[in-house]
CSV table of C-alpha atoms in Angstrom, one decimal:
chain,number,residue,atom,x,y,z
A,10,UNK,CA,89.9,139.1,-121.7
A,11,UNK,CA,87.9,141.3,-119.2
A,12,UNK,CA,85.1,137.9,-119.1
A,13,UNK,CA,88.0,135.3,-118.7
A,14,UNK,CA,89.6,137.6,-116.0
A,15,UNK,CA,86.3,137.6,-113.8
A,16,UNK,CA,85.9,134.1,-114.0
A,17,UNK,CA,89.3,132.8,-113.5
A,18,UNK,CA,90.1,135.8,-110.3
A,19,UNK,CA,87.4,138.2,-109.3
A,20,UNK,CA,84.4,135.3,-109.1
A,21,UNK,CA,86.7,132.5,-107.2
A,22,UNK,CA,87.9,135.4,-104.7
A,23,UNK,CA,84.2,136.2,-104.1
A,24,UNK,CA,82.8,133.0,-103.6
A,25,UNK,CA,85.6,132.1,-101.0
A,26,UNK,CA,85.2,135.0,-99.0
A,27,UNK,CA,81.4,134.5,-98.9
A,28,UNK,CA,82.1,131.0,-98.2
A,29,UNK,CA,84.3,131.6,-95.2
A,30,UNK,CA,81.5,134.3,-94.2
A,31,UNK,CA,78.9,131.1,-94.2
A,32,UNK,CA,80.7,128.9,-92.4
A,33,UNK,CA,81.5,131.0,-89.5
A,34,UNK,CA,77.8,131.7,-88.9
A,35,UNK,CA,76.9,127.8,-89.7
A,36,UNK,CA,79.2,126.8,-86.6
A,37,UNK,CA,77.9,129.3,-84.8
A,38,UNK,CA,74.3,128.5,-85.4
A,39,UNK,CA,75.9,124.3,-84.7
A,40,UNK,CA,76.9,125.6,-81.1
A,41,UNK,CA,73.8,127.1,-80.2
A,42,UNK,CA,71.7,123.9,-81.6
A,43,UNK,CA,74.2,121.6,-79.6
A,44,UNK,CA,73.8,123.6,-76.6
A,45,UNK,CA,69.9,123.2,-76.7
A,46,UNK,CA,70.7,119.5,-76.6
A,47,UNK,CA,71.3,118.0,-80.2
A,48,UNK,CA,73.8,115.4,-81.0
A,49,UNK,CA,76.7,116.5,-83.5
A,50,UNK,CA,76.7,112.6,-84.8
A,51,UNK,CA,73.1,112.8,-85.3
A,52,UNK,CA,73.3,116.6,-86.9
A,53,UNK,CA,76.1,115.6,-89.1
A,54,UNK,CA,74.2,112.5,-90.5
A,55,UNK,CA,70.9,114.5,-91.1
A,56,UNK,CA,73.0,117.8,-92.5
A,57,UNK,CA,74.4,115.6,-95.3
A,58,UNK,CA,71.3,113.6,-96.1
A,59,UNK,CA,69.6,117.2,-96.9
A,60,UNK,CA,72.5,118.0,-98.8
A,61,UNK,CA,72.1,114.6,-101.2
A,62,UNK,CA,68.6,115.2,-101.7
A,63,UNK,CA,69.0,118.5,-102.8
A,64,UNK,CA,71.7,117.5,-105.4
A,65,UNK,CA,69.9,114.5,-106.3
A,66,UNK,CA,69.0,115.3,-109.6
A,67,UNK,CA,72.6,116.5,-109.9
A,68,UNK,CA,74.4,113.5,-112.0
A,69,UNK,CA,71.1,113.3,-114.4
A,70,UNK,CA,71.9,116.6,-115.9
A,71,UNK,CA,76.2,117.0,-115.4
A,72,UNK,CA,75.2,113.3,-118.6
A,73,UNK,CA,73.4,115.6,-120.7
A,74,UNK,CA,75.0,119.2,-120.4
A,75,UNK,CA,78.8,118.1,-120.5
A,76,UNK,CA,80.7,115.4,-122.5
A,77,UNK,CA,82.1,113.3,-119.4
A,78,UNK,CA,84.1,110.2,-118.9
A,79,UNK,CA,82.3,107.1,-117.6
A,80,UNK,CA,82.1,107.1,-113.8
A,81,UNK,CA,84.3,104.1,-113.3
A,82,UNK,CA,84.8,101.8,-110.3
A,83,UNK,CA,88.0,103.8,-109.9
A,84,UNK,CA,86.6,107.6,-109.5
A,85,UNK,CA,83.7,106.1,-107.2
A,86,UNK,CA,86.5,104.3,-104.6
A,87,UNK,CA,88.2,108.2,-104.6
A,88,UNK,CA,84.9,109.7,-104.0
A,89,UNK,CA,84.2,107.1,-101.0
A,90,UNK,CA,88.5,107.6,-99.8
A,91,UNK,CA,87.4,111.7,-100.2
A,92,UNK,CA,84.0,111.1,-98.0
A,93,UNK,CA,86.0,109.1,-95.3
A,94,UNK,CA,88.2,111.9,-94.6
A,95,UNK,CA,85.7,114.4,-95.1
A,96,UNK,CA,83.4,112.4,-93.0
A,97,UNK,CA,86.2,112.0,-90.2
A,98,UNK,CA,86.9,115.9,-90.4
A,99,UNK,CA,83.4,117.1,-89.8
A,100,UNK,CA,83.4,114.7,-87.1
A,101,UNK,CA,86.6,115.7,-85.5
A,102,UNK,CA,85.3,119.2,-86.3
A,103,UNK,CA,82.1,119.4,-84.8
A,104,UNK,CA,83.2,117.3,-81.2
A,105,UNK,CA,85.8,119.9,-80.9
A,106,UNK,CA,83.6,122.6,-81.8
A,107,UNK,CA,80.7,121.3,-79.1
A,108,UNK,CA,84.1,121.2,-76.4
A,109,UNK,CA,85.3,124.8,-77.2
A,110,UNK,CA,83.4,127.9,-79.6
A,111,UNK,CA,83.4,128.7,-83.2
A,112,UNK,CA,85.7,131.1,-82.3
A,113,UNK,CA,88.7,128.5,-81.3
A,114,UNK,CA,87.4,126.7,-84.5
A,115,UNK,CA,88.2,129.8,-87.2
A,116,UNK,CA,91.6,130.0,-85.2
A,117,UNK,CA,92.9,126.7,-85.5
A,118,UNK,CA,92.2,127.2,-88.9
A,119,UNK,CA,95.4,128.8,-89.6
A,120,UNK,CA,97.2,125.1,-89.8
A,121,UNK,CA,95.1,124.5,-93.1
A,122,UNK,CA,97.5,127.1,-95.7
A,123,UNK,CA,100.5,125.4,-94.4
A,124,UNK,CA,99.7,121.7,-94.4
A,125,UNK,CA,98.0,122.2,-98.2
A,126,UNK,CA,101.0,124.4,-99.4
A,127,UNK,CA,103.5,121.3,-98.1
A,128,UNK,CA,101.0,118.5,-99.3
A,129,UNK,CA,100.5,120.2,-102.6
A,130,UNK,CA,104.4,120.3,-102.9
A,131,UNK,CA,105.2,116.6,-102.2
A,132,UNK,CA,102.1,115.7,-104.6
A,133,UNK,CA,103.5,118.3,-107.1
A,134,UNK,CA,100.8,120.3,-107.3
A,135,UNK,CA,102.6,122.9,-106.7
A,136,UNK,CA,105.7,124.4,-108.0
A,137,UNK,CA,108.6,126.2,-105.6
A,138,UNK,CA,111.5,127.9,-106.7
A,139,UNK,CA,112.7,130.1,-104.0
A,140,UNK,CA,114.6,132.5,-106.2
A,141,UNK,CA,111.6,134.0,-108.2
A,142,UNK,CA,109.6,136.2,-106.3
A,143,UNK,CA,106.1,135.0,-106.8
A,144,UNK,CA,107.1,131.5,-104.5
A,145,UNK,CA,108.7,134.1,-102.2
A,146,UNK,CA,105.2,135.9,-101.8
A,147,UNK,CA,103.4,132.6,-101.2
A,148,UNK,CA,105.8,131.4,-98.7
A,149,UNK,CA,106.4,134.4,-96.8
A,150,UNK,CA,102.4,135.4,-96.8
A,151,UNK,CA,101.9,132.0,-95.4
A,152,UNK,CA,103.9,132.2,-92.4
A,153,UNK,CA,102.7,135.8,-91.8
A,154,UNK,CA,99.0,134.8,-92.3
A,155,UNK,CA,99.7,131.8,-90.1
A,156,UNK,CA,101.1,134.7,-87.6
A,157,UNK,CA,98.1,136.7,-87.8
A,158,UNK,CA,96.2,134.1,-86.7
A,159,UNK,CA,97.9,133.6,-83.7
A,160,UNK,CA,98.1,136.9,-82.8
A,161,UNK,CA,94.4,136.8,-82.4
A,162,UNK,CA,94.1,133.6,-80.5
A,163,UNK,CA,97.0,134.7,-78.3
A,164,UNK,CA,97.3,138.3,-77.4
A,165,UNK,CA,94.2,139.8,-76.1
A,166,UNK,CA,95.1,143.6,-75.9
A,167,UNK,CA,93.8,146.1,-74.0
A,168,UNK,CA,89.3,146.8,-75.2
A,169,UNK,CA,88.6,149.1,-77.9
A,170,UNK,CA,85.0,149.1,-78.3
A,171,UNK,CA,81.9,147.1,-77.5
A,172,UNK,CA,78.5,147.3,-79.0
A,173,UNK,CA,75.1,146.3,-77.7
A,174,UNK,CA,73.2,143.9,-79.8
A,175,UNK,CA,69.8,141.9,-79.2
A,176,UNK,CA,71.7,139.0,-79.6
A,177,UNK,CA,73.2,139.4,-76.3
A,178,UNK,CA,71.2,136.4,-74.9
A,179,UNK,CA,73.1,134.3,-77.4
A,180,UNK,CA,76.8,135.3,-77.0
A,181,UNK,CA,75.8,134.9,-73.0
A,182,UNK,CA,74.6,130.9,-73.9
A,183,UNK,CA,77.7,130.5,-75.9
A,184,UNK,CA,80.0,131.9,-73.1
A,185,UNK,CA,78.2,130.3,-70.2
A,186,UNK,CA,78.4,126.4,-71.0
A,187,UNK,CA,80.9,123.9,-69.8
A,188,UNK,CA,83.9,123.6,-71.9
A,189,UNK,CA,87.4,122.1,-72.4
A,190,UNK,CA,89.6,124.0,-74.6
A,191,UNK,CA,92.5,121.4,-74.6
A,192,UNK,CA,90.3,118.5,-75.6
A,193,UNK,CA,88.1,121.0,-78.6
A,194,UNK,CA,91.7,122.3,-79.6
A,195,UNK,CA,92.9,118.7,-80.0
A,196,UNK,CA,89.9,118.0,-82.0
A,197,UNK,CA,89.9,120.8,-84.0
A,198,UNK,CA,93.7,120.4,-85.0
A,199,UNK,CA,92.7,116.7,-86.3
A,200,UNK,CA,90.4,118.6,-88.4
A,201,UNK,CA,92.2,120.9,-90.3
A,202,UNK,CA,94.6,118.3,-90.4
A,203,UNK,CA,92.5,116.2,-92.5
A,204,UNK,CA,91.1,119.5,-94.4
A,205,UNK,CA,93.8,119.5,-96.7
A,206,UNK,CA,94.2,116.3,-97.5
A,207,UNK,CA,90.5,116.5,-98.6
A,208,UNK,CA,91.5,119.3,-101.2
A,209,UNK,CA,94.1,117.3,-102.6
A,210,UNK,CA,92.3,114.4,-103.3
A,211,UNK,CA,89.0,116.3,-104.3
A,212,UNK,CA,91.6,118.1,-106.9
A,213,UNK,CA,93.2,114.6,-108.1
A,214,UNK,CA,88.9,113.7,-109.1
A,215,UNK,CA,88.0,116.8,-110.6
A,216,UNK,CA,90.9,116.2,-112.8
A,217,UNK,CA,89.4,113.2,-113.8
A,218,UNK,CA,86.0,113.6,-113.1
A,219,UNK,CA,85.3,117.6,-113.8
A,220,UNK,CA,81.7,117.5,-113.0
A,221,UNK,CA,81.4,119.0,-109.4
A,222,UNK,CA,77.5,118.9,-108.6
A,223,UNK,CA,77.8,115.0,-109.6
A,224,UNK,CA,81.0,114.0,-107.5
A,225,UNK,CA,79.5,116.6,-104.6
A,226,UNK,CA,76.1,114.7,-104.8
A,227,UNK,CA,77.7,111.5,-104.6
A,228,UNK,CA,80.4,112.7,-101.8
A,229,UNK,CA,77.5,113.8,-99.7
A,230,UNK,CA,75.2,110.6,-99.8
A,231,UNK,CA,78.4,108.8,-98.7
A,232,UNK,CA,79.2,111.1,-95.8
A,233,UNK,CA,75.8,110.3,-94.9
A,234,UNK,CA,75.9,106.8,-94.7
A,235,UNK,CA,79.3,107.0,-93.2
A,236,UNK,CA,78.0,109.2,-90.6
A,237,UNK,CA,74.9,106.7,-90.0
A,238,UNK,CA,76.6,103.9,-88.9
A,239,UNK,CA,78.7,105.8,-86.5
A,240,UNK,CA,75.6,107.8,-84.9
A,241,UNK,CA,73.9,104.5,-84.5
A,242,UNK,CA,76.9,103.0,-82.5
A,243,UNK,CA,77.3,106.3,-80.5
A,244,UNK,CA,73.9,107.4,-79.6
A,245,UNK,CA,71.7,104.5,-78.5
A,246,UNK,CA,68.9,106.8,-77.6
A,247,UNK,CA,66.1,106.7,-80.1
A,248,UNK,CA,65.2,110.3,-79.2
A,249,UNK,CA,68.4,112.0,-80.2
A,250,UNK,CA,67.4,111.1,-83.6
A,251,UNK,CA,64.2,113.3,-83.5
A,252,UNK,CA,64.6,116.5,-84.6
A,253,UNK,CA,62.4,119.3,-82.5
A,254,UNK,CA,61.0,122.6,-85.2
A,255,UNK,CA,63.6,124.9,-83.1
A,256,UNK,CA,67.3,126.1,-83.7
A,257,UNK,CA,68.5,122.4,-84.5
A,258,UNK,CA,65.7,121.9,-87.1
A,259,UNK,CA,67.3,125.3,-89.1
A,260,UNK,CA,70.7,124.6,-88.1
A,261,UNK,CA,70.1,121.2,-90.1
A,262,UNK,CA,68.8,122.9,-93.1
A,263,UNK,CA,71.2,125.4,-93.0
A,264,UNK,CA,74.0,123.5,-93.0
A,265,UNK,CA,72.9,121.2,-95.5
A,266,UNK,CA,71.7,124.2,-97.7
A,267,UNK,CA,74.5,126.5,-97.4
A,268,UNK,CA,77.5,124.4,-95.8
A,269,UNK,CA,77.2,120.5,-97.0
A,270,UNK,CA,75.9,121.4,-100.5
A,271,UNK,CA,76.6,124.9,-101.8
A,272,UNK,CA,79.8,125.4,-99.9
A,273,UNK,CA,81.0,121.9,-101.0
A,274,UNK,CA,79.9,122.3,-104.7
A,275,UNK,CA,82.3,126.1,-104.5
A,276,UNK,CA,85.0,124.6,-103.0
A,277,UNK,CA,85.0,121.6,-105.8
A,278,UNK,CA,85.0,124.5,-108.2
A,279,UNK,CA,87.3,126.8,-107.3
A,280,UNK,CA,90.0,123.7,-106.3
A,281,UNK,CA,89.1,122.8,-110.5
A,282,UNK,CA,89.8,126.1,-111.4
A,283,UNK,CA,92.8,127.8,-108.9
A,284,UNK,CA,94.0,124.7,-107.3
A,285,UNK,CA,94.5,123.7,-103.9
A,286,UNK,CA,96.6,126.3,-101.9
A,287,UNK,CA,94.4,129.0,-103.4
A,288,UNK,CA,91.0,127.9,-101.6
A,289,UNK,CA,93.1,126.5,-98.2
A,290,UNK,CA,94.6,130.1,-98.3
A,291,UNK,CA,91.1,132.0,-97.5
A,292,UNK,CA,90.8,129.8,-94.2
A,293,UNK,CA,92.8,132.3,-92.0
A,294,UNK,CA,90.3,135.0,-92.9
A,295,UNK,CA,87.5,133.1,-91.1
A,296,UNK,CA,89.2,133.9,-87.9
A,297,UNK,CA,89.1,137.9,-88.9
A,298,UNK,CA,85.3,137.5,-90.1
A,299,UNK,CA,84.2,135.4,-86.6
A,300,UNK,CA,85.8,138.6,-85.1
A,301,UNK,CA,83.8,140.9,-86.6
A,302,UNK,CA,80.3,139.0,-87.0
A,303,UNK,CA,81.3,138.6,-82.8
A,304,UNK,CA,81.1,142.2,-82.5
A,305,UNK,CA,78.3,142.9,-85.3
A,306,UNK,CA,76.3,140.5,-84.0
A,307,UNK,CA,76.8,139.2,-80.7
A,308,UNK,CA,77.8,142.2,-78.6
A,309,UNK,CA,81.6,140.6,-78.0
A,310,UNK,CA,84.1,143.1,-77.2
A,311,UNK,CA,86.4,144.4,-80.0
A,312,UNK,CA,90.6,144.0,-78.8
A,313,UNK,CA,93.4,145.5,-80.0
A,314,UNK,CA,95.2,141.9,-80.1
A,315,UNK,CA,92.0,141.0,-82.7
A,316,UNK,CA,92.6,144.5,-84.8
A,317,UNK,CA,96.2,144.1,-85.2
A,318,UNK,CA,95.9,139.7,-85.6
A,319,UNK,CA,93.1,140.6,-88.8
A,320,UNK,CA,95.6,143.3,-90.2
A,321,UNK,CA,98.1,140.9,-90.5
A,322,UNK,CA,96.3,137.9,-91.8
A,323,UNK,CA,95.0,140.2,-94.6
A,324,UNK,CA,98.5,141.7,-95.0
A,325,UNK,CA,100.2,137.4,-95.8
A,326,UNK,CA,96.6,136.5,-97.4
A,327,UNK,CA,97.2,139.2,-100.1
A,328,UNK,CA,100.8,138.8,-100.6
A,329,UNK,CA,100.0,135.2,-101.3
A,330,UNK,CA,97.3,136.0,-104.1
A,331,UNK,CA,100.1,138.2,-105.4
A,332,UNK,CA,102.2,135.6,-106.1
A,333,UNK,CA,99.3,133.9,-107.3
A,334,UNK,CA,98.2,136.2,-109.4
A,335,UNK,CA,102.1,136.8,-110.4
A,336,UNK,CA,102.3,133.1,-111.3
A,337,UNK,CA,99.3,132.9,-113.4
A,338,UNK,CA,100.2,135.9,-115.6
A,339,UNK,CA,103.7,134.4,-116.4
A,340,UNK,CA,101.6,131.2,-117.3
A,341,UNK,CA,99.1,132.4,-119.6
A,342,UNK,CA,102.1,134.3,-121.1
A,343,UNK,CA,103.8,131.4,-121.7
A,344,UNK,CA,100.8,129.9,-123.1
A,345,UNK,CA,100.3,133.0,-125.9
A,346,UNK,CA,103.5,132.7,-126.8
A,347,UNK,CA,103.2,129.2,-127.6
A,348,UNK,CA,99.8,129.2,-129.4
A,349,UNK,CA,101.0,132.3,-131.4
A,350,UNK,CA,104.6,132.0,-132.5
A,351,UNK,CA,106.6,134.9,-134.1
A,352,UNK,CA,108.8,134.5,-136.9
A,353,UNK,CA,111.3,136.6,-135.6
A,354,UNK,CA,113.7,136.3,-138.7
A,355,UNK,CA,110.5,137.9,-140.6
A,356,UNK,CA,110.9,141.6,-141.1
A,357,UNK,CA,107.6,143.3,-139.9
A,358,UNK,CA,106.5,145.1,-143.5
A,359,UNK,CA,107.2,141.9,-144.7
A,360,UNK,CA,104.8,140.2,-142.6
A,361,UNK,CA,102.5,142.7,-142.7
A,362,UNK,CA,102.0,142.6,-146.4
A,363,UNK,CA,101.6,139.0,-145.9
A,364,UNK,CA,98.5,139.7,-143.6
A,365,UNK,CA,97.4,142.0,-146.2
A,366,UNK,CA,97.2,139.3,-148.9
């Protein structure tokens, strides 16, 4: 019980949190490279290239460890539907990212919960029933997580504390460039637009295809190519395709390390094992963890509006895993009683003897 407990809740919660972690300091390392001069087209096609090659040997050993079905003409058109939208959200994702700041990015973020939590409804993914409790939870700690983040984008408060760091030099390069905020917020929203409709359709596959290295391996060499064809029609200039051993050189192997191929494979995972709504429900804490890295890290100043918005986003993101959790329990209850009926006409020495014998 205590093994099938960690795997099913405390590993999936601590994979997503490190993943949102990850991600906010890969688009922050993405806005410094882009501000030394790399192109985002280029950085995306080389970020998922690295990602392929290191999962490569991937689909060789998913054949030999598990018992799979054959990948079929069928599962391979999903995968290429599930790399054009991915493809078209890291796109959208990383223009509006180069307009505004990873900061605007992890903010925006807050449309993913709600637009999974409706798409997994009309796809019946999901089940609501507004008089038990645990669909309540997940509604209510949507809209107040969804709150949360706004808070933080909106209210600034008066300052509470500000700490030196060395990476000053940084936060004043990120600051100090030319920006549009309407355009990146545009472009951002089209993102997490498209973000959940990825974790629908990656869940739809892994139901069908539950190997998550192979269909991640093969998700990322499309990207790639998809990614190709656009750089070459939007960046004419041979030398934006050579990479320079500086910031844009790690960001790319960063990104394809940690984003493209071990942040991909988790989320294929955990939307196998907890479902949709689950893994789009850990975006709004990005926005409390860019916060906090901003201070740790990069010297930004620490507001009460960014206090009270990370209070509440933690405040709807746990009531949501409650009724989760809630759900679950009543599931796998179900389930017990199922697999173990009771004679209940049976009296108990009766049936004990019987066990006896």
């Amino acid at each position: 019980m205590t093994r099938r407990y960690c795997f099913r809740d405390v590993l999936p919660f601590t994979a997503m949190v490190s993943m949102e972690c990850i991600n906010v300091s890969l688009n922050t390392l993405f806005k410094a490279a882009t501000l030394k001069g790399m192109s985002y087209h280029v950085f995306i096609v080389y970020v998922y290239a690295v990602a392929a090659l290191v999962l490569l040997p991937a689909p060789f050993f998913s054949r030999r460890s598990t018992v799979l079905p054959p990948l079929s003409f069928s599962i391979l058109c999903k995968i290429g539907l599930l790399s054009l939208i991915g493809g078209s959200s890291q796109i959208m994702g990383y223009t509006g990212i180069n307009y505004s700041s990873p900061t605007l990015s992890s903010a925006i973020s807050n449309l993913t919960p709600a637009f999974t939590f409706i798409l997994a409804i009309v796809f019946r993914m999901e089940k609501l029933a507004f008089r038990k409790s645990s669909s309540q939870a997940k509604v209510l700690g949507t809209i107040v997580s969804i709150a949360g983040a706004f808070i933080v984008t909106l209210y600034k408060g008066p300052r509470i504390i500000i700490i030196s760091s060395p990476s000053a030099p940084l936060n004043q390069t990120l600051h100090s460039a030319n920006s549009n905020w309407a355009i990146g917020g545009l472009f951002l929203t089209a993102e997490y637009i498209l973000i959940p409709l990825w974790y629908i359709v990656q869940t739809q596959i892994m139901k069908e295809y539950p190997a998550e290295m192979t269909v991640v391996f093969f998700y990322n060499l499309s990207v790639s190519s998809i990614a190709a064809v656009v750089g070459l029609i939007t960046e004419r200039d041979p030398n934006a395709w050579k990479v320079k051993p500086n910031i844009a050189l790690a960001s790319i192997l960063c990104s394809g390390l940690f984003g493209s191929c071990l942040n991909n494979t988790v989320h294929t995972w955990a939307l196998r094992i907890k479902g949709p709504v689950y893994v789009a429900m850990f975006k709004p804490l990005s926005i409390a963890i860019a916060v906090t890295m901003g201070v740790m890290f990069l010297g930004d100043a620490l507001y009460l509006g960014s206090l009270v918005g990370a209070t509440v986003i933690s405040l709807g993101f746990y009531t949501v895993m409650w009724g989760k959790t809630k759900e679950e329990i009543v599931e796998d209850h179900g389930l017990n009683s199922l697999e173990s009926p009771v004679d209940h006409n049976v009296p108990l020495l009766q049936k004990h003897k019987t066990e006896l014998v």
